[in-house]
Amino acid sequence: MINKTKKVILFIAEGPTDEGTLSPVLKQIFQKEDVRFHIVHGDLTSNWSVNAQNAVKTVNQHIDIERKRYGFDKKDILKVIHLVDMDGAFIREDQVVYADQAEILYFNDHIETRSPETVINRNARKSQILSRLSLTGKIGTIPYSIYYFSRNLEHIFHNSKKNLTDEEKVNYADAFADRYSSNPSAFISLLSGNDFTVPGDYRDTWEFISQGTNSLNRHSNFHLLFQEFPGN
């Protein structure tokens, strides 16, 4: 059950290794709040049932799932933080090219796939959904922000460009948690002063990631969250 003396910061993330990586250090940073993770088990922004018109409603449904699970009210939520991978969502259609291979492969300037049309359609929907959510400051009455981690979390924190196995993701998550859970200031420094740190305010960072091939490359705006809560 929820600690009723603390406000909830609810993180919406794609997979359990996102929680395994981030939860230990975030709980150290936000000790005044109750940090919770809601795992979608997939990419909400790439789900074929989600589009720009129902994206906000869909996020609200995921918030309600977690509220009912732990028994807290909307007024108990200080903020919802949505964490997403970019997956090259904003690149041009001609930068998605055919290659006879089972996996989708991501490069600095293009995507290779056996089904270019499928990836192009995914990117069209995903980019529209991300644009919509990045302009959404509240879900109902609850403050909301969406932050991105390049192609994926491992691309940012470990500069890993390959498609990882579940075991590799778990190993990365455990090593990262061990390193930073006892040193949250180093974690914030990592995010704030790195070559992947996108400069500017929240709107600037979303404008940046939508340009050219930036959504394929190693960029994140997650550091902005800690500017929002400077007292932690």
Coordinates of N, CA and C in Angstrom, one line a residue:
M1 N 0.8 -1.2 0.0 CA 0.0 0.0 0.0 C 0.9 1.3 0.0
I2 N 0.3 2.4 -0.3 CA 1.0 3.6 -0.4 C 1.2 4.2 1.0
N3 N 2.3 4.9 1.1 CA 2.6 5.7 2.3 C 1.9 7.0 2.2
K4 N 0.8 7.1 2.9 CA -0.1 8.3 2.8 C 0.6 9.6 3.3
T5 N 1.7 9.5 3.9 CA 2.4 10.7 4.4 C 3.3 11.3 3.3
K6 N 3.5 10.6 2.1 CA 4.3 11.1 1.0 C 3.5 11.2 -0.2
K7 N 3.8 12.1 -1.1 CA 3.3 12.2 -2.4 C 3.9 11.2 -3.3
V8 N 3.2 10.7 -4.3 CA 3.7 9.7 -5.2 C 4.3 10.4 -6.5
I9 N 5.5 10.0 -6.8 CA 6.0 10.3 -8.2 C 5.9 8.9 -9.0
L10 N 5.1 8.9 -10.0 CA 4.9 7.7 -10.7 C 5.6 7.7 -12.0
F11 N 6.5 6.8 -12.2 CA 7.3 6.6 -13.4 C 6.6 5.6 -14.3
I12 N 6.3 5.9 -15.5 CA 5.8 5.0 -16.5 C 7.0 4.6 -17.4
A13 N 7.3 3.3 -17.5 CA 8.5 2.8 -18.2 C 8.1 1.6 -19.1
E14 N 9.0 1.3 -20.0 CA 8.7 0.2 -21.0 C 8.9 -1.2 -20.4
G15 N 10.0 -1.4 -19.7 CA 10.3 -2.8 -19.3 C 10.9 -2.9 -17.9
P16 N 10.9 -4.1 -17.3 CA 11.4 -4.2 -15.9 C 12.9 -3.8 -15.7
T17 N 13.7 -3.9 -16.8 CA 15.1 -3.5 -16.6 C 15.2 -2.0 -16.5
D18 N 14.2 -1.2 -17.0 CA 14.2 0.2 -16.8 C 14.0 0.5 -15.3
E19 N 13.1 -0.2 -14.7 CA 12.9 -0.1 -13.3 C 14.1 -0.5 -12.5
G20 N 14.7 -1.7 -12.9 CA 15.9 -2.2 -12.2 C 17.0 -1.2 -12.2
T21 N 17.2 -0.5 -13.4 CA 18.3 0.4 -13.5 C 18.0 1.7 -12.7
L22 N 16.8 2.2 -12.8 CA 16.6 3.6 -12.3 C 16.0 3.7 -10.9
S23 N 15.2 2.7 -10.5 CA 14.5 2.8 -9.2 C 15.4 2.9 -8.0
P24 N 16.5 2.2 -7.9 CA 17.3 2.3 -6.7 C 17.9 3.8 -6.5
V25 N 18.4 4.4 -7.6 CA 18.9 5.7 -7.4 C 17.8 6.8 -7.3
L26 N 16.7 6.6 -8.0 CA 15.6 7.6 -7.9 C 15.0 7.6 -6.5
K27 N 15.0 6.4 -5.9 CA 14.4 6.4 -4.5 C 15.4 7.1 -3.5
Q28 N 16.7 7.1 -3.8 CA 17.6 7.9 -3.0 C 17.5 9.4 -3.2
I29 N 17.2 9.7 -4.5 CA 17.1 11.2 -4.8 C 15.8 11.7 -4.3
F30 N 14.7 11.0 -4.4 CA 13.4 11.5 -4.0 C 12.9 10.8 -2.7
Q31 N 13.7 11.0 -1.7 CA 13.4 10.4 -0.4 C 12.2 11.0 0.2
K32 N 11.9 12.2 -0.2 CA 10.7 12.9 0.4 C 9.4 12.5 -0.2
E33 N 9.5 11.7 -1.4 CA 8.4 11.3 -2.1 C 8.3 9.7 -2.1
D34 N 7.2 9.2 -2.6 CA 7.1 7.8 -2.7 C 7.2 7.4 -4.2
V35 N 8.4 6.9 -4.6 CA 8.7 6.6 -6.0 C 8.0 5.3 -6.4
R36 N 7.2 5.3 -7.4 CA 6.6 4.1 -7.9 C 6.8 3.9 -9.4
F37 N 6.9 2.7 -9.9 CA 7.1 2.4 -11.3 C 5.9 1.6 -11.8
H38 N 5.4 2.1 -13.0 CA 4.4 1.3 -13.7 C 5.0 0.8 -15.0
I39 N 5.2 -0.5 -15.2 CA 5.8 -1.1 -16.3 C 4.8 -1.5 -17.4
V40 N 4.9 -0.9 -18.6 CA 4.0 -1.2 -19.7 C 4.2 -2.5 -20.3
H41 N 5.4 -3.0 -20.2 CA 5.8 -4.3 -20.9 C 5.6 -4.1 -22.4
G42 N 6.3 -3.1 -22.9 CA 6.2 -2.8 -24.3 C 6.3 -1.3 -24.5
D43 N 6.3 -0.9 -25.7 CA 6.4 0.6 -26.0 C 5.0 1.1 -26.3
L44 N 4.5 1.9 -25.3 CA 3.1 2.4 -25.4 C 3.0 3.3 -26.7
T45 N 4.1 4.0 -27.0 CA 4.1 4.9 -28.2 C 4.2 4.2 -29.5
S46 N 4.5 2.9 -29.5 CA 4.5 2.1 -30.7 C 3.4 1.1 -30.8
N47 N 2.5 1.1 -29.8 CA 1.4 0.2 -29.8 C 0.4 0.5 -30.9
W48 N 0.0 -0.5 -31.7 CA -0.9 -0.2 -32.8 C -2.3 0.3 -32.4
S49 N -2.6 0.1 -31.1 CA -3.9 0.6 -30.7 C -3.9 2.0 -30.2
V50 N -2.7 2.6 -30.2 CA -2.5 4.0 -29.7 C -2.3 4.9 -30.9
N51 N -2.9 6.1 -30.8 CA -2.6 7.1 -31.8 C -2.6 8.5 -31.2
A52 N -2.3 9.5 -31.9 CA -2.2 10.9 -31.4 C -3.5 11.3 -30.7
Q53 N -4.7 10.8 -31.2 CA -6.0 11.2 -30.7 C -6.3 10.5 -29.3
N54 N -5.8 9.3 -29.1 CA -6.1 8.7 -27.8 C -4.9 8.5 -26.9
A55 N -3.8 9.1 -27.2 CA -2.6 8.9 -26.5 C -2.7 9.4 -25.0
V56 N -3.3 10.5 -24.8 CA -3.4 11.1 -23.5 C -4.4 10.2 -22.7
K57 N -5.5 9.8 -23.3 CA -6.4 8.9 -22.6 C -5.8 7.5 -22.2
T58 N -4.9 7.0 -23.1 CA -4.2 5.8 -22.8 C -3.3 5.9 -21.7
V59 N -2.5 7.0 -21.6 CA -1.6 7.2 -20.4 C -2.5 7.3 -19.2
N60 N -3.6 8.0 -19.2 CA -4.5 8.1 -18.1 C -5.0 6.7 -17.6
Q61 N -5.2 5.8 -18.6 CA -5.7 4.4 -18.2 C -4.6 3.7 -17.5
H62 N -3.3 3.9 -17.9 CA -2.2 3.3 -17.2 C -2.0 3.8 -15.8
I63 N -2.2 5.1 -15.6 CA -2.2 5.7 -14.3 C -3.3 5.1 -13.4
D64 N -4.5 4.9 -13.9 CA -5.5 4.4 -13.2 C -5.3 2.9 -12.8
I65 N -4.6 2.2 -13.6 CA -4.2 0.8 -13.3 C -3.3 0.8 -12.0
E66 N -2.4 1.7 -12.0 CA -1.5 1.7 -10.9 C -2.1 2.3 -9.6
R67 N -3.0 3.2 -9.8 CA -3.8 3.8 -8.6 C -4.6 2.7 -8.0
K68 N -5.3 1.9 -8.8 CA -6.1 0.8 -8.2 C -5.3 -0.3 -7.6
R69 N -4.1 -0.5 -8.2 CA -3.2 -1.6 -7.7 C -2.7 -1.3 -6.3
Y70 N -2.4 0.0 -6.1 CA -1.8 0.4 -4.8 C -2.7 1.2 -3.9
G71 N -3.9 1.5 -4.4 CA -4.9 2.2 -3.6 C -4.6 3.6 -3.2
F72 N -4.1 4.4 -4.2 CA -4.0 5.8 -4.0 C -4.8 6.6 -4.9
D73 N -5.1 7.9 -4.5 CA -6.0 8.7 -5.3 C -5.2 9.6 -6.2
K74 N -5.9 10.3 -7.1 CA -5.2 11.2 -8.0 C -4.5 12.3 -7.3
K75 N -5.1 12.8 -6.2 CA -4.6 13.9 -5.4 C -3.3 13.4 -4.7
D76 N -3.1 12.1 -4.6 CA -1.8 11.7 -3.9 C -0.6 11.7 -4.9
I77 N -0.8 11.9 -6.2 CA 0.2 11.9 -7.2 C 0.8 13.3 -7.4
L78 N 2.1 13.4 -7.1 CA 2.8 14.7 -7.3 C 3.0 14.9 -8.8
K79 N 3.5 13.9 -9.4 CA 3.8 14.0 -10.9 C 3.9 12.6 -11.5
V80 N 3.5 12.6 -12.8 CA 3.8 11.4 -13.6 C 4.9 11.7 -14.6
I81 N 5.9 10.8 -14.5 CA 7.1 10.9 -15.4 C 7.1 9.7 -16.4
H82 N 7.0 10.0 -17.6 CA 6.9 9.0 -18.7 C 8.2 8.9 -19.4
L83 N 8.8 7.7 -19.4 CA 10.1 7.4 -19.9 C 10.0 6.7 -21.2
V84 N 10.6 7.2 -22.3 CA 10.4 6.5 -23.6 C 11.7 6.4 -24.4
D85 N 11.8 5.4 -25.2 CA 12.9 5.2 -26.2 C 12.5 5.9 -27.5
M86 N 13.4 6.4 -28.2 CA 13.1 7.2 -29.4 C 13.0 6.3 -30.7
D87 N 13.9 5.3 -30.8 CA 13.8 4.3 -31.9 C 13.8 5.0 -33.3
G88 N 14.5 6.2 -33.4 CA 14.5 6.8 -34.7 C 13.2 7.3 -35.3
A89 N 12.3 7.6 -34.4 CA 10.9 7.9 -34.8 C 10.7 9.0 -35.7
F90 N 11.7 10.0 -35.7 CA 11.5 11.2 -36.5 C 12.3 11.3 -37.8
I91 N 13.0 10.2 -38.1 CA 13.8 10.2 -39.3 C 12.9 10.2 -40.6
R92 N 13.5 10.5 -41.7 CA 12.7 10.5 -43.0 C 12.4 9.1 -43.4
E93 N 11.4 8.9 -44.3 CA 11.0 7.6 -44.7 C 12.1 6.9 -45.5
D94 N 12.9 7.7 -46.3 CA 13.9 7.1 -47.1 C 15.2 6.7 -46.3
Q95 N 15.1 7.0 -45.0 CA 16.2 6.5 -44.2 C 15.9 5.2 -43.5
V96 N 14.8 4.6 -43.9 CA 14.4 3.3 -43.4 C 14.6 2.4 -44.7
V97 N 15.6 1.5 -44.6 CA 15.9 0.8 -45.9 C 15.8 -0.7 -45.6
Y98 N 15.6 -1.4 -46.7 CA 15.5 -2.9 -46.7 C 16.8 -3.6 -46.5
A99 N 16.8 -4.6 -45.6 CA 17.9 -5.5 -45.4 C 17.3 -6.9 -45.0
D100 N 17.9 -7.9 -45.6 CA 17.4 -9.3 -45.4 C 17.9 -9.8 -44.1
Q101 N 17.3 -9.5 -43.0 CA 17.7 -9.9 -41.6 C 16.4 -10.0 -40.7
A102 N 16.5 -10.8 -39.7 CA 15.4 -10.9 -38.8 C 15.1 -9.7 -37.9
E103 N 16.2 -9.1 -37.4 CA 16.1 -8.0 -36.5 C 16.1 -6.7 -37.2
I104 N 15.4 -5.7 -36.6 CA 15.6 -4.3 -37.0 C 16.9 -3.8 -36.4
L105 N 17.7 -3.2 -37.3 CA 19.0 -2.7 -36.9 C 19.0 -1.2 -37.0
Y106 N 19.6 -0.5 -36.0 CA 19.6 0.9 -35.9 C 21.0 1.4 -36.1
F107 N 21.2 2.4 -37.0 CA 22.5 3.0 -37.2 C 22.4 4.5 -37.0
N108 N 23.5 5.2 -37.1 CA 23.5 6.7 -36.8 C 22.7 7.5 -37.8
D109 N 22.5 7.0 -39.0 CA 21.8 7.7 -40.0 C 20.7 7.0 -40.8
H110 N 20.4 5.7 -40.3 CA 19.3 5.0 -41.0 C 18.9 3.8 -40.2
I111 N 17.8 3.2 -40.6 CA 17.4 1.9 -40.0 C 17.3 0.9 -41.1
E112 N 17.8 -0.4 -40.8 CA 17.7 -1.5 -41.7 C 16.7 -2.5 -41.2
T113 N 15.8 -3.0 -42.1 CA 14.7 -3.9 -41.7 C 14.3 -4.7 -42.9
R114 N 13.7 -5.8 -42.6 CA 13.1 -6.7 -43.6 C 11.8 -6.1 -44.1
S115 N 11.2 -5.2 -43.2 CA 9.8 -4.7 -43.5 C 9.8 -3.2 -43.4
P116 N 10.4 -2.5 -44.3 CA 10.5 -1.0 -44.2 C 9.2 -0.3 -44.1
E117 N 8.1 -0.8 -44.8 CA 6.8 -0.2 -44.7 C 6.3 -0.2 -43.3
T118 N 6.5 -1.4 -42.6 CA 6.0 -1.5 -41.2 C 6.7 -0.5 -40.3
V119 N 8.0 -0.4 -40.4 CA 8.8 0.6 -39.6 C 8.4 2.0 -39.9
I120 N 8.2 2.3 -41.2 CA 7.8 3.7 -41.6 C 6.5 4.0 -41.0
N121 N 5.5 3.1 -41.0 CA 4.2 3.3 -40.4 C 4.3 3.5 -38.9
R122 N 5.2 2.6 -38.3 CA 5.4 2.8 -36.8 C 5.9 4.1 -36.5
N123 N 6.9 4.6 -37.2 CA 7.5 5.9 -37.0 C 6.6 7.0 -37.2
A124 N 5.7 6.9 -38.2 CA 4.7 8.0 -38.4 C 3.8 8.1 -37.2
R125 N 3.3 7.0 -36.7 CA 2.4 7.0 -35.5 C 3.2 7.4 -34.3
K126 N 4.3 6.8 -34.1 CA 5.1 7.1 -32.9 C 5.5 8.6 -32.8
S127 N 5.9 9.2 -33.9 CA 6.3 10.6 -33.9 C 5.1 11.5 -33.6
Q128 N 4.0 11.1 -34.1 CA 2.8 11.9 -33.8 C 2.4 11.8 -32.3
I129 N 2.5 10.6 -31.8 CA 2.1 10.4 -30.4 C 3.1 11.1 -29.5
L130 N 4.4 11.0 -29.8 CA 5.4 11.7 -28.9 C 5.2 13.2 -29.0
S131 N 4.9 13.7 -30.2 CA 4.7 15.2 -30.3 C 3.5 15.6 -29.5
R132 N 2.4 14.8 -29.5 CA 1.2 15.1 -28.7 C 1.5 15.0 -27.2
L133 N 2.2 14.0 -26.8 CA 2.5 13.8 -25.3 C 3.5 14.9 -24.8
S134 N 4.4 15.3 -25.7 CA 5.4 16.3 -25.2 C 4.8 17.6 -25.0
L135 N 3.6 17.9 -25.6 CA 2.9 19.1 -25.4 C 1.9 19.0 -24.3
T136 N 1.8 17.9 -23.6 CA 0.8 17.6 -22.6 C 1.4 17.8 -21.2
G137 N 1.0 18.9 -20.6 CA 1.6 19.3 -19.3 C 0.9 18.6 -18.1
K138 N -0.4 18.1 -18.4 CA -1.2 17.5 -17.4 C -2.0 16.4 -18.0
I139 N -2.1 15.3 -17.2 CA -3.1 14.2 -17.6 C -4.2 14.4 -16.6
G140 N -5.3 15.0 -17.1 CA -6.4 15.4 -16.1 C -5.9 16.5 -15.3
T141 N -5.8 16.3 -14.0 CA -5.3 17.3 -13.0 C -3.8 17.0 -12.6
I142 N -3.3 15.9 -13.1 CA -2.0 15.4 -12.6 C -0.8 16.0 -13.5
P143 N 0.2 16.7 -13.0 CA 1.3 17.1 -13.8 C 2.0 16.0 -14.4
Y144 N 2.4 16.2 -15.7 CA 3.0 15.1 -16.5 C 4.1 15.6 -17.4
S145 N 5.2 14.9 -17.5 CA 6.3 15.2 -18.4 C 6.7 13.9 -19.0
I146 N 7.3 14.0 -20.2 CA 7.8 12.8 -20.9 C 9.3 13.0 -21.3
Y147 N 10.1 12.1 -20.9 CA 11.6 12.2 -21.1 C 12.1 11.0 -22.0
Y148 N 13.1 11.3 -22.8 CA 13.6 10.3 -23.7 C 15.0 9.8 -23.5
F149 N 15.3 8.5 -23.8 CA 16.6 7.9 -23.7 C 17.0 7.4 -25.1
S150 N 17.3 8.3 -26.0 CA 17.9 7.8 -27.3 C 17.2 6.6 -27.8
R151 N 17.9 5.7 -28.4 CA 17.3 4.4 -28.9 C 16.7 3.6 -27.8
N152 N 17.5 3.6 -26.7 CA 17.0 2.9 -25.5 C 17.9 3.3 -24.3
L153 N 17.5 2.8 -23.1 CA 18.2 3.1 -21.9 C 19.7 2.7 -21.9
E154 N 19.9 1.5 -22.5 CA 21.3 1.0 -22.5 C 22.2 1.8 -23.5
H155 N 21.6 2.4 -24.5 CA 22.3 3.2 -25.5 C 22.8 4.5 -24.7
I156 N 22.0 5.0 -23.9 CA 22.5 6.2 -23.1 C 23.5 5.8 -22.0
F157 N 23.2 4.9 -21.2 CA 24.0 4.7 -20.0 C 25.2 3.8 -20.3
H158 N 25.2 3.0 -21.3 CA 26.3 2.1 -21.6 C 26.9 2.2 -23.0
N159 N 26.3 3.2 -23.8 CA 26.7 3.4 -25.1 C 26.7 2.1 -25.9
S160 N 25.7 1.3 -25.7 CA 25.5 0.0 -26.4 C 24.6 0.2 -27.5
K161 N 25.0 -0.1 -28.7 CA 24.2 0.1 -29.9 C 23.6 -1.2 -30.5
K162 N 23.9 -2.3 -29.9 CA 23.4 -3.6 -30.4 C 22.0 -3.9 -29.8
N163 N 21.3 -4.9 -30.4 CA 20.1 -5.4 -29.8 C 20.5 -6.4 -28.6
L164 N 20.2 -6.1 -27.4 CA 20.6 -6.8 -26.3 C 19.6 -8.0 -25.9
T165 N 20.2 -9.0 -25.4 CA 19.3 -10.1 -24.8 C 18.8 -9.6 -23.5
D166 N 17.8 -10.3 -23.0 CA 17.2 -10.0 -21.7 C 18.2 -10.1 -20.6
E167 N 19.1 -11.2 -20.7 CA 20.1 -11.4 -19.7 C 21.1 -10.2 -19.7
E168 N 21.5 -9.8 -20.9 CA 22.4 -8.6 -21.0 C 21.8 -7.4 -20.4
K169 N 20.5 -7.2 -20.6 CA 19.9 -6.0 -20.0 C 19.8 -6.1 -18.5
V170 N 19.6 -7.2 -18.0 CA 19.5 -7.4 -16.5 C 20.9 -7.2 -15.9
N171 N 22.0 -7.7 -16.6 CA 23.3 -7.5 -16.1 C 23.7 -6.0 -16.1
Y172 N 23.4 -5.3 -17.2 CA 23.6 -3.9 -17.2 C 22.8 -3.1 -16.1
A173 N 21.6 -3.5 -15.9 CA 20.8 -2.8 -14.9 C 21.3 -3.0 -13.5
D174 N 21.7 -4.3 -13.2 CA 22.3 -4.6 -11.9 C 23.6 -3.8 -11.6
A175 N 24.5 -3.7 -12.6 CA 25.7 -3.0 -12.5 C 25.5 -1.5 -12.3
F176 N 24.6 -1.0 -13.1 CA 24.3 0.4 -13.0 C 23.7 0.8 -11.6
A177 N 22.8 0.0 -11.1 CA 22.1 0.2 -9.8 C 23.2 0.1 -8.7
D178 N 24.1 -0.9 -8.8 CA 25.1 -1.0 -7.8 C 26.0 0.2 -7.8
R179 N 26.3 0.8 -8.9 CA 27.2 1.9 -9.0 C 26.6 3.2 -8.5
Y180 N 25.3 3.5 -8.8 CA 24.8 4.8 -8.6 C 23.8 4.9 -7.4
S181 N 23.3 3.8 -6.9 CA 22.3 3.8 -5.9 C 22.8 4.5 -4.6
S182 N 24.1 4.3 -4.4 CA 24.8 4.9 -3.2 C 25.4 6.2 -3.5
N183 N 25.3 6.7 -4.8 CA 25.9 7.9 -5.2 C 25.0 8.7 -6.1
P184 N 23.9 9.1 -5.6 CA 22.9 9.8 -6.5 C 23.5 11.1 -7.2
S185 N 24.4 11.8 -6.5 CA 24.9 13.0 -7.1 C 25.7 12.7 -8.3
A186 N 26.4 11.6 -8.3 CA 27.2 11.1 -9.5 C 26.2 10.8 -10.7
F187 N 25.1 10.2 -10.3 CA 24.0 9.9 -11.3 C 23.5 11.2 -12.0
I188 N 23.2 12.2 -11.2 CA 22.7 13.5 -11.7 C 23.8 14.2 -12.5
S189 N 25.1 14.1 -12.1 CA 26.2 14.6 -12.9 C 26.3 13.9 -14.2
L190 N 26.1 12.6 -14.2 CA 26.2 11.8 -15.4 C 25.2 12.3 -16.5
L191 N 24.0 12.6 -16.0 CA 22.9 13.0 -16.9 C 23.1 14.4 -17.3
S192 N 23.6 15.3 -16.5 CA 23.6 16.7 -16.7 C 24.8 17.2 -17.5
G193 N 25.9 16.5 -17.4 CA 27.1 17.0 -18.0 C 27.8 16.1 -18.9
N194 N 27.0 15.4 -19.8 CA 27.5 14.5 -20.7 C 27.3 14.9 -22.1
D195 N 28.0 14.2 -23.1 CA 27.8 14.6 -24.5 C 26.5 14.2 -25.0
F196 N 25.7 13.4 -24.3 CA 24.4 13.0 -24.7 C 23.3 14.0 -24.1
T197 N 23.7 14.9 -23.2 CA 22.8 15.8 -22.6 C 22.3 16.9 -23.5
V198 N 21.0 16.9 -23.8 CA 20.5 17.9 -24.7 C 20.3 19.2 -24.0
P199 N 20.9 20.3 -24.5 CA 20.8 21.6 -23.9 C 19.4 22.2 -24.1
G200 N 19.1 23.2 -23.3 CA 17.9 24.0 -23.5 C 16.8 23.6 -22.5
D201 N 15.6 24.2 -22.7 CA 14.5 23.9 -21.8 C 13.8 22.7 -22.4
Y202 N 12.7 22.3 -21.7 CA 11.9 21.1 -22.1 C 11.5 21.2 -23.5
R203 N 10.9 22.3 -23.9 CA 10.4 22.4 -25.3 C 11.6 22.4 -26.3
D204 N 12.7 23.0 -25.9 CA 13.9 23.0 -26.8 C 14.4 21.5 -27.1
T205 N 14.4 20.7 -26.0 CA 14.9 19.3 -26.1 C 14.0 18.5 -27.1
W206 N 12.7 18.8 -27.0 CA 11.8 18.0 -27.9 C 11.9 18.5 -29.4
E207 N 12.1 19.8 -29.5 CA 12.4 20.3 -30.9 C 13.6 19.7 -31.4
F208 N 14.7 19.6 -30.6 CA 16.0 19.0 -31.1 C 15.8 17.6 -31.5
I209 N 15.1 16.8 -30.7 CA 15.1 15.3 -31.0 C 14.3 15.0 -32.2
S210 N 13.4 16.0 -32.6 CA 12.6 15.7 -33.8 C 13.3 16.1 -35.1
Q211 N 14.5 16.6 -35.0 CA 15.2 17.1 -36.2 C 16.1 16.1 -36.8
G212 N 16.2 16.0 -38.1 CA 17.2 15.2 -38.7 C 17.3 13.7 -38.2
T213 N 18.5 13.2 -37.9 CA 18.6 11.9 -37.4 C 18.9 11.9 -35.9
N214 N 18.5 12.9 -35.2 CA 18.8 13.0 -33.8 C 18.1 11.9 -33.0
S215 N 16.9 11.5 -33.5 CA 16.2 10.4 -32.8 C 16.8 9.0 -32.9
L216 N 17.8 8.9 -33.8 CA 18.6 7.7 -33.9 C 19.9 7.7 -33.0
N217 N 20.2 8.9 -32.6 CA 21.5 9.0 -31.9 C 21.4 9.2 -30.4
R218 N 22.6 9.3 -29.8 CA 22.7 9.2 -28.3 C 22.3 10.5 -27.6
H219 N 21.1 10.7 -27.3 CA 20.6 12.0 -26.7 C 19.6 11.7 -25.6
S220 N 19.6 12.5 -24.6 CA 18.5 12.4 -23.5 C 18.3 13.8 -22.9
N221 N 17.0 13.9 -22.5 CA 16.6 15.2 -21.8 C 16.2 14.9 -20.3
F222 N 16.6 13.7 -19.8 CA 16.1 13.3 -18.5 C 16.7 14.1 -17.4
H223 N 17.8 14.8 -17.6 CA 18.4 15.7 -16.6 C 17.5 16.8 -16.2
L224 N 16.5 17.2 -17.1 CA 15.6 18.3 -16.7 C 14.7 18.0 -15.5
L225 N 14.5 16.7 -15.3 CA 13.7 16.3 -14.2 C 14.3 16.8 -12.9
F226 N 15.6 16.7 -12.7 CA 16.2 17.1 -11.5 C 16.4 18.6 -11.3
Q227 N 16.3 19.3 -12.4 CA 16.2 20.8 -12.3 C 14.8 21.2 -11.7
E228 N 13.8 20.4 -12.0 CA 12.5 20.6 -11.6 C 12.3 20.4 -10.1
F229 N 13.1 19.5 -9.5 CA 13.0 19.2 -8.1 C 14.4 19.5 -7.4
P230 N 14.8 20.7 -7.4 CA 16.2 21.1 -6.9 C 16.4 20.8 -5.4
G231 N 15.3 20.7 -4.7 CA 15.4 20.5 -3.2 C 15.8 19.1 -2.9
N232 N 15.7 18.1 -3.8 CA 16.0 16.7 -3.5 C 17.5 16.4 -3.5

